[in-house]
Amino acid sequence: MTDRPFPRDLLAAGTLDAARLVLGVFLIRGSGPERRVARIVEVEAYVGDDDMASHAHLGRTKRNAVMFGPPGVAYVYLVYGMYHCLNIVTEASGRPAALLVRAVEPVEGEAEMRLARVRSAQTRPNRNATADADRTRRQIEGLPASRLASGPGLVCAAFSIDRSDNGIDMCDGNSDLRIEAAPPGDGPLTVATGPRIGIGYAPEPWLSQPWRYFVAGSAAVSGRGRNVTGRREVTE
DNA sequence: GCAAAGATTTGCT
DNA sequence: GCAAATCTTTGCC
């Protein structure tokens, strides 16, 4: 159960507007002592079937089907054969769009996130030697909290998200994986923007659209945006 | 049925 | 800074 389930209608409108609105929002997994909570600090918008960087550009397929459905639903897929990516579907049914959650900042359940990261890393077929697994575990245990989920694959690892979460309604307070409005005490955020990451296959103008949105100054932001601390809107 | 590429991360050069 | 790891999805034969 959640006290402030995120309003679905805020996701139903424009995806670029929704991208700003979800920054600062809480991503929540589970309940009770194992509950994990983190602030969303970085997202990317994938808008419509004409967006050549989006999975939706080829039309509706088995994989991207939920992107064509109602807003507030989780779209989870496997990339590079080993990492999962979490998206929040936006816009009305029939128009495929979503926000890729690229980074979150732990608020509660940090120990649980570390455990999940270790589990995920040691599940990878690549890591088999005992010494290697032990080194990986210590490395994760030594990470600052801000680096536990500073990347799209890492968000899913820290929150134990995989394709079984595909299609979950994240605006439903009873869902095990959900989003919740930021607490009233949270101050205003400074939003920075830049081009989307890892879409080199896309032609212009999609390649350079500044559809990556992140919280300036957050240590949890992935890649180069991490160092952006300006107080004003920034375009990288 | 087969080949190619990918909304990433990590470790080594 | 570059390449490997890994497997699902998609496209074409």
PDB file of N, CA and C in Angstrom, chain A residues 146-223:
ATOM      1  N   SER A 146      25.020   6.244  -3.485  1.00  0.00           N
ATOM      2  CA  SER A 146      24.637   6.937  -4.714  1.00  0.00           C
ATOM      3  C   SER A 146      25.004   6.152  -5.976  1.00  0.00           C
ATOM      4  N   ARG A 147      25.840   5.122  -5.824  1.00  0.00           N
ATOM      5  CA  ARG A 147      26.244   4.344  -7.002  1.00  0.00           C
ATOM      6  C   ARG A 147      25.555   2.985  -7.080  1.00  0.00           C
ATOM      7  N   LEU A 148      24.621   2.749  -6.204  1.00  0.00           N
ATOM      8  CA  LEU A 148      23.958   1.433  -6.197  1.00  0.00           C
ATOM      9  C   LEU A 148      23.025   1.257  -7.381  1.00  0.00           C
ATOM     10  N   ALA A 149      22.500   2.353  -7.903  1.00  0.00           N
ATOM     11  CA  ALA A 149      21.536   2.255  -9.008  1.00  0.00           C
ATOM     12  C   ALA A 149      21.753   3.400  -9.984  1.00  0.00           C
ATOM     13  N   SER A 150      23.013   3.664 -10.323  1.00  0.00           N
ATOM     14  CA  SER A 150      23.335   4.784 -11.208  1.00  0.00           C
ATOM     15  C   SER A 150      23.550   4.318 -12.637  1.00  0.00           C
ATOM     16  N   GLY A 151      22.509   3.726 -13.221  1.00  0.00           N
ATOM     17  CA  GLY A 151      22.531   3.232 -14.589  1.00  0.00           C
ATOM     18  C   GLY A 151      21.298   2.365 -14.784  1.00  0.00           C
ATOM     19  N   PRO A 152      20.761   2.296 -15.993  1.00  0.00           N
ATOM     20  CA  PRO A 152      19.503   1.576 -16.219  1.00  0.00           C
ATOM     21  C   PRO A 152      19.561   0.101 -15.837  1.00  0.00           C
ATOM     22  N   GLY A 153      20.676  -0.569 -16.119  1.00  0.00           N
ATOM     23  CA  GLY A 153      20.804  -1.974 -15.748  1.00  0.00           C
ATOM     24  C   GLY A 153      20.956  -2.123 -14.249  1.00  0.00           C
ATOM     25  N   LEU A 154      21.592  -1.140 -13.631  1.00  0.00           N
ATOM     26  CA  LEU A 154      21.829  -1.194 -12.189  1.00  0.00           C
ATOM     27  C   LEU A 154      20.550  -0.912 -11.402  1.00  0.00           C
ATOM     28  N   VAL A 155      19.689  -0.061 -11.930  1.00  0.00           N
ATOM     29  CA  VAL A 155      18.392   0.195 -11.290  1.00  0.00           C
ATOM     30  C   VAL A 155      17.635  -1.122 -11.167  1.00  0.00           C
ATOM     31  N   CYS A 156      17.610  -1.876 -12.255  1.00  0.00           N
ATOM     32  CA  CYS A 156      16.879  -3.141 -12.247  1.00  0.00           C
ATOM     33  C   CYS A 156      17.547  -4.172 -11.346  1.00  0.00           C
ATOM     34  N   ALA A 157      18.875  -4.166 -11.308  1.00  0.00           N
ATOM     35  CA  ALA A 157      19.579  -5.098 -10.428  1.00  0.00           C
ATOM     36  C   ALA A 157      19.269  -4.780  -8.963  1.00  0.00           C
ATOM     37  N   ALA A 158      19.334  -3.502  -8.593  1.00  0.00           N
ATOM     38  CA  ALA A 158      19.118  -3.095  -7.199  1.00  0.00           C
ATOM     39  C   ALA A 158      17.680  -3.312  -6.748  1.00  0.00           C
ATOM     40  N   PHE A 159      16.746  -3.263  -7.694  1.00  0.00           N
ATOM     41  CA  PHE A 159      15.326  -3.431  -7.364  1.00  0.00           C
ATOM     42  C   PHE A 159      14.783  -4.790  -7.780  1.00  0.00           C
ATOM     43  N   SER A 160      15.668  -5.702  -8.151  1.00  0.00           N
ATOM     44  CA  SER A 160      15.250  -7.065  -8.542  1.00  0.00           C
ATOM     45  C   SER A 160      14.175  -7.046  -9.617  1.00  0.00           C
ATOM     46  N   ILE A 161      14.374  -6.200 -10.615  1.00  0.00           N
ATOM     47  CA  ILE A 161      13.398  -6.079 -11.693  1.00  0.00           C
ATOM     48  C   ILE A 161      13.825  -6.937 -12.880  1.00  0.00           C
ATOM     49  N   ASP A 162      12.907  -7.778 -13.365  1.00  0.00           N
ATOM     50  CA  ASP A 162      13.163  -8.528 -14.592  1.00  0.00           C
ATOM     51  C   ASP A 162      11.869  -8.590 -15.392  1.00  0.00           C
ATOM     52  N   ARG A 163      11.863  -9.411 -16.430  1.00  0.00           N
ATOM     53  CA  ARG A 163      10.723  -9.393 -17.339  1.00  0.00           C
ATOM     54  C   ARG A 163       9.424  -9.862 -16.692  1.00  0.00           C
ATOM     55  N   SER A 164       9.520 -10.497 -15.524  1.00  0.00           N
ATOM     56  CA  SER A 164       8.283 -10.882 -14.848  1.00  0.00           C
ATOM     57  C   SER A 164       7.545  -9.634 -14.343  1.00  0.00           C
ATOM     58  N   ASP A 165       8.233  -8.500 -14.318  1.00  0.00           N
ATOM     59  CA  ASP A 165       7.590  -7.241 -13.906  1.00  0.00           C
ATOM     60  C   ASP A 165       6.975  -6.502 -15.088  1.00  0.00           C
ATOM     61  N   ASN A 166       7.206  -7.001 -16.282  1.00  0.00           N
ATOM     62  CA  ASN A 166       6.646  -6.346 -17.467  1.00  0.00           C
ATOM     63  C   ASN A 166       5.120  -6.335 -17.375  1.00  0.00           C
ATOM     64  N   GLY A 167       4.526  -5.155 -17.581  1.00  0.00           N
ATOM     65  CA  GLY A 167       3.063  -5.061 -17.555  1.00  0.00           C
ATOM     66  C   GLY A 167       2.456  -4.687 -16.214  1.00  0.00           C
ATOM     67  N   ILE A 168       3.285  -4.601 -15.175  1.00  0.00           N
ATOM     68  CA  ILE A 168       2.774  -4.215 -13.853  1.00  0.00           C
ATOM     69  C   ILE A 168       2.292  -2.762 -13.857  1.00  0.00           C
ATOM     70  N   ASP A 169       1.187  -2.520 -13.197  1.00  0.00           N
ATOM     71  CA  ASP A 169       0.660  -1.149 -13.085  1.00  0.00           C
ATOM     72  C   ASP A 169       1.366  -0.436 -11.938  1.00  0.00           C
ATOM     73  N   MET A 170       2.286   0.458 -12.265  1.00  0.00           N
ATOM     74  CA  MET A 170       3.083   1.122 -11.229  1.00  0.00           C
ATOM     75  C   MET A 170       2.332   2.261 -10.541  1.00  0.00           C
ATOM     76  N   CYS A 171       1.173   2.639 -11.057  1.00  0.00           N
ATOM     77  CA  CYS A 171       0.361   3.671 -10.402  1.00  0.00           C
ATOM     78  C   CYS A 171      -0.625   3.062  -9.413  1.00  0.00           C
ATOM     79  N   ASP A 172      -0.632   1.749  -9.324  1.00  0.00           N
ATOM     80  CA  ASP A 172      -1.493   1.059  -8.363  1.00  0.00           C
ATOM     81  C   ASP A 172      -0.713   0.879  -7.063  1.00  0.00           C
ATOM     82  N   GLY A 173      -1.224   1.480  -5.980  1.00  0.00           N
ATOM     83  CA  GLY A 173      -0.543   1.420  -4.695  1.00  0.00           C
ATOM     84  C   GLY A 173      -0.370   0.003  -4.160  1.00  0.00           C
ATOM     85  N   ASN A 174      -1.100  -0.943  -4.709  1.00  0.00           N
ATOM     86  CA  ASN A 174      -0.988  -2.329  -4.244  1.00  0.00           C
ATOM     87  C   ASN A 174       0.031  -3.148  -5.029  1.00  0.00           C
ATOM     88  N   SER A 175       0.583  -2.564  -6.068  1.00  0.00           N
ATOM     89  CA  SER A 175       1.578  -3.287  -6.855  1.00  0.00           C
ATOM     90  C   SER A 175       2.877  -3.433  -6.069  1.00  0.00           C
ATOM     91  N   ASP A 176       3.559  -4.542  -6.257  1.00  0.00           N
ATOM     92  CA  ASP A 176       4.823  -4.766  -5.552  1.00  0.00           C
ATOM     93  C   ASP A 176       5.895  -3.791  -6.053  1.00  0.00           C
ATOM     94  N   LEU A 177       5.789  -3.422  -7.314  1.00  0.00           N
ATOM     95  CA  LEU A 177       6.687  -2.408  -7.886  1.00  0.00           C
ATOM     96  C   LEU A 177       5.822  -1.219  -8.277  1.00  0.00           C
ATOM     97  N   ARG A 178       6.115  -0.050  -7.721  1.00  0.00           N
ATOM     98  CA  ARG A 178       5.211   1.088  -7.928  1.00  0.00           C
ATOM     99  C   ARG A 178       5.959   2.412  -7.832  1.00  0.00           C
ATOM    100  N   ILE A 179       5.275   3.495  -8.200  1.00  0.00           N
ATOM    101  CA  ILE A 179       5.853   4.829  -8.050  1.00  0.00           C
ATOM    102  C   ILE A 179       4.920   5.682  -7.196  1.00  0.00           C
ATOM    103  N   GLU A 180       5.529   6.575  -6.430  1.00  0.00           N
ATOM    104  CA  GLU A 180       4.796   7.377  -5.458  1.00  0.00           C
ATOM    105  C   GLU A 180       5.279   8.826  -5.545  1.00  0.00           C
ATOM    106  N   ALA A 181       4.353   9.769  -5.407  1.00  0.00           N
ATOM    107  CA  ALA A 181       4.720  11.182  -5.456  1.00  0.00           C
ATOM    108  C   ALA A 181       5.763  11.495  -4.386  1.00  0.00           C
ATOM    109  N   ALA A 182       6.627  12.458  -4.672  1.00  0.00           N
ATOM    110  CA  ALA A 182       7.654  12.853  -3.710  1.00  0.00           C
ATOM    111  C   ALA A 182       6.984  13.426  -2.471  1.00  0.00           C
ATOM    112  N   PRO A 183       7.600  13.246  -1.289  1.00  0.00           N
ATOM    113  CA  PRO A 183       7.020  13.788  -0.057  1.00  0.00           C
ATOM    114  C   PRO A 183       6.956  15.313  -0.127  1.00  0.00           C
ATOM    115  N   PRO A 184       5.983  15.925   0.560  1.00  0.00           N
ATOM    116  CA  PRO A 184       5.756  17.364   0.525  1.00  0.00           C
ATOM    117  C   PRO A 184       6.996  18.165   0.910  1.00  0.00           C
ATOM    118  N   GLY A 185       7.826  17.607   1.778  1.00  0.00           N
ATOM    119  CA  GLY A 185       8.992  18.336   2.258  1.00  0.00           C
ATOM    120  C   GLY A 185      10.086  18.515   1.221  1.00  0.00           C
ATOM    121  N   ASP A 186      10.062  17.723   0.161  1.00  0.00           N
ATOM    122  CA  ASP A 186      11.116  17.805  -0.841  1.00  0.00           C
ATOM    123  C   ASP A 186      11.092  19.133  -1.586  1.00  0.00           C
ATOM    124  N   GLY A 187      12.229  19.785  -1.652  1.00  0.00           N
ATOM    125  CA  GLY A 187      12.312  21.075  -2.330  1.00  0.00           C
ATOM    126  C   GLY A 187      12.275  20.918  -3.835  1.00  0.00           C
ATOM    127  N   PRO A 188      12.273  22.035  -4.560  1.00  0.00           N
ATOM    128  CA  PRO A 188      12.272  21.999  -6.022  1.00  0.00           C
ATOM    129  C   PRO A 188      13.590  21.446  -6.559  1.00  0.00           C
ATOM    130  N   LEU A 189      13.528  20.805  -7.712  1.00  0.00           N
ATOM    131  CA  LEU A 189      14.717  20.208  -8.299  1.00  0.00           C
ATOM    132  C   LEU A 189      15.205  21.053  -9.467  1.00  0.00           C
ATOM    133  N   THR A 190      16.499  21.030  -9.688  1.00  0.00           N
ATOM    134  CA  THR A 190      17.047  21.669 -10.876  1.00  0.00           C
ATOM    135  C   THR A 190      17.214  20.595 -11.935  1.00  0.00           C
ATOM    136  N   VAL A 191      16.524  20.779 -13.043  1.00  0.00           N
ATOM    137  CA  VAL A 191      16.543  19.775 -14.101  1.00  0.00           C
ATOM    138  C   VAL A 191      17.543  20.138 -15.188  1.00  0.00           C
ATOM    139  N   ALA A 192      18.362  19.165 -15.584  1.00  0.00           N
ATOM    140  CA  ALA A 192      19.271  19.343 -16.701  1.00  0.00           C
ATOM    141  C   ALA A 192      18.843  18.387 -17.812  1.00  0.00           C
ATOM    142  N   THR A 193      19.196  18.711 -19.049  1.00  0.00           N
ATOM    143  CA  THR A 193      18.830  17.846 -20.172  1.00  0.00           C
ATOM    144  C   THR A 193      20.027  17.595 -21.067  1.00  0.00           C
ATOM    145  N   GLY A 194      19.928  16.574 -21.897  1.00  0.00           N
ATOM    146  CA  GLY A 194      20.981  16.265 -22.850  1.00  0.00           C
ATOM    147  C   GLY A 194      20.495  15.189 -23.792  1.00  0.00           C
ATOM    148  N   PRO A 195      21.316  14.828 -24.781  1.00  0.00           N
ATOM    149  CA  PRO A 195      20.930  13.770 -25.718  1.00  0.00           C
ATOM    150  C   PRO A 195      20.877  12.407 -25.033  1.00  0.00           C
ATOM    151  N   ARG A 196      20.083  11.514 -25.582  1.00  0.00           N
ATOM    152  CA  ARG A 196      19.939  10.187 -25.002  1.00  0.00           C
ATOM    153  C   ARG A 196      21.199   9.347 -25.208  1.00  0.00           C
ATOM    154  N   ILE A 197      21.421   8.440 -24.271  1.00  0.00           N
ATOM    155  CA  ILE A 197      22.642   7.627 -24.266  1.00  0.00           C
ATOM    156  C   ILE A 197      22.443   6.291 -24.988  1.00  0.00           C
ATOM    157  N   GLY A 198      23.481   5.857 -25.692  1.00  0.00           N
ATOM    158  CA  GLY A 198      23.467   4.505 -26.256  1.00  0.00           C
ATOM    159  C   GLY A 198      22.541   4.285 -27.420  1.00  0.00           C
ATOM    160  N   ILE A 199      22.225   5.349 -28.177  1.00  0.00           N
ATOM    161  CA  ILE A 199      21.325   5.203 -29.316  1.00  0.00           C
ATOM    162  C   ILE A 199      22.018   5.604 -30.608  1.00  0.00           C
ATOM    163  N   GLY A 200      23.298   5.285 -30.704  1.00  0.00           N
ATOM    164  CA  GLY A 200      24.089   5.652 -31.873  1.00  0.00           C
ATOM    165  C   GLY A 200      23.541   5.128 -33.178  1.00  0.00           C
ATOM    166  N   TYR A 201      22.694   4.124 -33.106  1.00  0.00           N
ATOM    167  CA  TYR A 201      22.095   3.546 -34.320  1.00  0.00           C
ATOM    168  C   TYR A 201      21.015   4.441 -34.914  1.00  0.00           C
ATOM    169  N   ALA A 202      20.539   5.421 -34.157  1.00  0.00           N
ATOM    170  CA  ALA A 202      19.436   6.273 -34.622  1.00  0.00           C
ATOM    171  C   ALA A 202      19.945   7.420 -35.488  1.00  0.00           C
ATOM    172  N   PRO A 203      19.225   7.741 -36.567  1.00  0.00           N
ATOM    173  CA  PRO A 203      19.601   8.865 -37.427  1.00  0.00           C
ATOM    174  C   PRO A 203      19.173  10.187 -36.792  1.00  0.00           C
ATOM    175  N   GLU A 204      19.704  11.283 -37.308  1.00  0.00           N
ATOM    176  CA  GLU A 204      19.224  12.597 -36.902  1.00  0.00           C
ATOM    177  C   GLU A 204      17.817  12.782 -37.443  1.00  0.00           C
ATOM    178  N   PRO A 205      16.991  13.582 -36.781  1.00  0.00           N
ATOM    179  CA  PRO A 205      17.319  14.398 -35.607  1.00  0.00           C
ATOM    180  C   PRO A 205      17.205  13.647 -34.287  1.00  0.00           C
ATOM    181  N   TRP A 206      16.809  12.363 -34.340  1.00  0.00           N
ATOM    182  CA  TRP A 206      16.539  11.612 -33.108  1.00  0.00           C
ATOM    183  C   TRP A 206      17.785  11.460 -32.260  1.00  0.00           C
ATOM    184  N   LEU A 207      18.916  11.300 -32.944  1.00  0.00           N
ATOM    185  CA  LEU A 207      20.178  11.089 -32.231  1.00  0.00           C
ATOM    186  C   LEU A 207      20.480  12.228 -31.260  1.00  0.00           C
ATOM    187  N   SER A 208      20.152  13.447 -31.655  1.00  0.00           N
ATOM    188  CA  SER A 208      20.546  14.605 -30.847  1.00  0.00           C
ATOM    189  C   SER A 208      19.427  15.244 -30.041  1.00  0.00           C
ATOM    190  N   GLN A 209      18.241  14.713 -30.133  1.00  0.00           N
ATOM    191  CA  GLN A 209      17.152  15.294 -29.337  1.00  0.00           C
ATOM    192  C   GLN A 209      17.542  15.289 -27.856  1.00  0.00           C
ATOM    193  N   PRO A 210      17.362  16.405 -27.147  1.00  0.00           N
ATOM    194  CA  PRO A 210      17.753  16.473 -25.723  1.00  0.00           C
ATOM    195  C   PRO A 210      16.679  15.868 -24.826  1.00  0.00           C
ATOM    196  N   TRP A 211      16.444  14.576 -25.022  1.00  0.00           N
ATOM    197  CA  TRP A 211      15.348  13.917 -24.310  1.00  0.00           C
ATOM    198  C   TRP A 211      15.800  13.112 -23.106  1.00  0.00           C
ATOM    199  N   ARG A 212      17.015  13.383 -22.654  1.00  0.00           N
ATOM    200  CA  ARG A 212      17.485  12.803 -21.399  1.00  0.00           C
ATOM    201  C   ARG A 212      17.308  13.890 -20.347  1.00  0.00           C
ATOM    202  N   TYR A 213      16.640  13.573 -19.282  1.00  0.00           N
ATOM    203  CA  TYR A 213      16.360  14.539 -18.204  1.00  0.00           C
ATOM    204  C   TYR A 213      16.946  14.016 -16.900  1.00  0.00           C
ATOM    205  N   PHE A 214      17.668  14.873 -16.200  1.00  0.00           N
ATOM    206  CA  PHE A 214      18.236  14.409 -14.933  1.00  0.00           C
ATOM    207  C   PHE A 214      18.335  15.533 -13.911  1.00  0.00           C
ATOM    208  N   VAL A 215      18.488  15.153 -12.665  1.00  0.00           N
ATOM    209  CA  VAL A 215      18.565  16.106 -11.563  1.00  0.00           C
ATOM    210  C   VAL A 215      19.993  16.634 -11.461  1.00  0.00           C
ATOM    211  N   ALA A 216      20.169  17.924 -11.699  1.00  0.00           N
ATOM    212  CA  ALA A 216      21.503  18.509 -11.617  1.00  0.00           C
ATOM    213  C   ALA A 216      22.048  18.378 -10.200  1.00  0.00           C
ATOM    214  N   GLY A 217      23.289  17.950 -10.090  1.00  0.00           N
ATOM    215  CA  GLY A 217      23.920  17.861  -8.785  1.00  0.00           C
ATOM    216  C   GLY A 217      23.745  16.533  -8.082  1.00  0.00           C
ATOM    217  N   SER A 218      22.909  15.643  -8.613  1.00  0.00           N
ATOM    218  CA  SER A 218      22.735  14.341  -7.958  1.00  0.00           C
ATOM    219  C   SER A 218      23.918  13.435  -8.270  1.00  0.00           C
ATOM    220  N   ALA A 219      24.496  12.857  -7.227  1.00  0.00           N
ATOM    221  CA  ALA A 219      25.639  11.961  -7.403  1.00  0.00           C
ATOM    222  C   ALA A 219      25.214  10.626  -7.985  1.00  0.00           C
ATOM    223  N   ALA A 220      23.913  10.391  -8.042  1.00  0.00           N
ATOM    224  CA  ALA A 220      23.418   9.093  -8.534  1.00  0.00           C
ATOM    225  C   ALA A 220      23.213   9.081 -10.041  1.00  0.00           C
ATOM    226  N   VAL A 221      23.301  10.239 -10.680  1.00  0.00           N
ATOM    227  CA  VAL A 221      23.113  10.308 -12.125  1.00  0.00           C
ATOM    228  C   VAL A 221      24.232   9.520 -12.815  1.00  0.00           C
ATOM    229  N   SER A 222      23.893   8.837 -13.910  1.00  0.00           N
ATOM    230  CA  SER A 222      24.879   8.014 -14.606  1.00  0.00           C
ATOM    231  C   SER A 222      25.744   8.852 -15.544  1.00  0.00           C
ATOM    232  N   GLY A 223      26.897   8.332 -15.873  1.00  0.00           N
ATOM    233  CA  GLY A 223      27.751   8.927 -16.886  1.00  0.00           C
ATOM    234  C   GLY A 223      28.142  10.370 -16.636  1.00  0.00           C
TER     235      GLY A 223
END
